[in-house]
């Protein structure tokens, strides 16, 4: 959490979230930031689907020598060995690597947050003989940043109309959650009403229904009123400089009646509070939100006319920067094979 004296601009907030330099930037300052970030492309089916920091590559080479030849390594890229050319062989191989690496918490601290959840990794190839419902492989969620793969999540803005104002800024209120103090990432910071990563085998809509109950005790008949309202996307370089979070958030709006209060159902959330737009903006500027959740709130405020070109000097750049072009492929059709679980 930022100090109590911090006053960020809203563009600062976006910059904190989407802080990985663009490789095609002509800005000398951004090029200077990119130069020391030595990453190898992670290739599948001949195209980049992630990035591996140069300090991790020797561990991949060591695994090839000590366990089983798994990675084909060049000066600029890493790929699976040619005979690992389908979903099962790739997924099994990466799982075995991670099982060994997670024993070394000093070198791979991210793996301490092991979730037993899988994320699907996609290329442009969807051949059913080499993919699983379009995915080239699946990987443990905790390792996602280590490989820089493209992940997906749903974010639900729960809101009410108070009937107490003459403008969106005065009338709209947002349900805000506080993250559990025991969460391994951003404990205690403010968050959207409901958010959750899309597990491999689940569709976005299934995740909306599932996470609404798990995080906010909202039954299906309430959650299914959520409306899909677009996406935001970004790439975050972690503070250690060795991991990246490349993510697309699928955004949903859910209008709730004034008398309905979300309630924590699992250990993910401490509590909920219903805040005015001005109070949300104050907390965003103070750095009290998880960065990508702050961006989700800004997306909501732009769409609902709370932030406008007249009242926000960085309006155009904020709106553009909330939609970073992600260079890695995504699913053409969402796998749903695991929705019965």
JSON list of C-alpha atoms in Angstrom, two decimals, residues 115 154 177 179 183 191-197 209-218 262-272:
[
{"chain": "A", "resi": 115, "resn": "UNK", "atom": "CA", "xyz": [-2.68, -23.21, -6.46]},
{"chain": "A", "resi": 154, "resn": "UNK", "atom": "CA", "xyz": [-13.15, -11.93, -15.02]},
{"chain": "A", "resi": 177, "resn": "UNK", "atom": "CA", "xyz": [-13.86, -5.41, -1.44]},
{"chain": "A", "resi": 179, "resn": "UNK", "atom": "CA", "xyz": [-8.47, -8.46, -0.05]},
{"chain": "A", "resi": 183, "resn": "UNK", "atom": "CA", "xyz": [-3.46, -13.56, 0.46]},
{"chain": "A", "resi": 191, "resn": "UNK", "atom": "CA", "xyz": [-10.27, -4.84, -5.00]},
{"chain": "A", "resi": 192, "resn": "UNK", "atom": "CA", "xyz": [-13.33, -5.09, -7.21]},
{"chain": "A", "resi": 193, "resn": "UNK", "atom": "CA", "xyz": [-16.47, -6.71, -5.87]},
{"chain": "A", "resi": 194, "resn": "UNK", "atom": "CA", "xyz": [-15.69, -10.02, -7.62]},
{"chain": "A", "resi": 195, "resn": "UNK", "atom": "CA", "xyz": [-12.62, -11.09, -9.59]},
{"chain": "A", "resi": 196, "resn": "UNK", "atom": "CA", "xyz": [-11.07, -14.39, -10.51]},
{"chain": "A", "resi": 197, "resn": "UNK", "atom": "CA", "xyz": [-8.73, -16.07, -12.95]},
{"chain": "A", "resi": 209, "resn": "UNK", "atom": "CA", "xyz": [-21.23, -17.42, -11.72]},
{"chain": "A", "resi": 210, "resn": "UNK", "atom": "CA", "xyz": [-18.68, -19.43, -9.72]},
{"chain": "A", "resi": 211, "resn": "UNK", "atom": "CA", "xyz": [-16.67, -16.48, -8.38]},
{"chain": "A", "resi": 212, "resn": "UNK", "atom": "CA", "xyz": [-19.79, -14.43, -7.54]},
{"chain": "A", "resi": 213, "resn": "UNK", "atom": "CA", "xyz": [-20.83, -17.09, -5.06]},
{"chain": "A", "resi": 214, "resn": "UNK", "atom": "CA", "xyz": [-17.36, -17.92, -3.77]},
{"chain": "A", "resi": 215, "resn": "UNK", "atom": "CA", "xyz": [-16.24, -14.34, -3.15]},
{"chain": "A", "resi": 216, "resn": "UNK", "atom": "CA", "xyz": [-19.45, -12.37, -2.55]},
{"chain": "A", "resi": 217, "resn": "UNK", "atom": "CA", "xyz": [-22.15, -14.95, -1.68]},
{"chain": "A", "resi": 218, "resn": "UNK", "atom": "CA", "xyz": [-24.17, -13.83, -4.70]},
{"chain": "A", "resi": 262, "resn": "UNK", "atom": "CA", "xyz": [-22.33, -8.81, -0.81]},
{"chain": "A", "resi": 263, "resn": "UNK", "atom": "CA", "xyz": [-20.89, -11.01, 1.93]},
{"chain": "A", "resi": 264, "resn": "UNK", "atom": "CA", "xyz": [-17.55, -12.85, 2.06]},
{"chain": "A", "resi": 265, "resn": "UNK", "atom": "CA", "xyz": [-17.98, -16.58, 1.46]},
{"chain": "A", "resi": 266, "resn": "UNK", "atom": "CA", "xyz": [-14.39, -17.82, 1.37]},
{"chain": "A", "resi": 267, "resn": "UNK", "atom": "CA", "xyz": [-11.02, -16.66, 2.70]},
{"chain": "A", "resi": 268, "resn": "UNK", "atom": "CA", "xyz": [-10.30, -14.40, -0.29]},
{"chain": "A", "resi": 269, "resn": "UNK", "atom": "CA", "xyz": [-12.10, -11.28, 1.01]},
{"chain": "A", "resi": 270, "resn": "UNK", "atom": "CA", "xyz": [-12.03, -9.41, 4.32]},
{"chain": "A", "resi": 271, "resn": "UNK", "atom": "CA", "xyz": [-15.13, -7.29, 3.80]},
{"chain": "A", "resi": 272, "resn": "UNK", "atom": "CA", "xyz": [-17.15, -5.14, 1.40]}
]
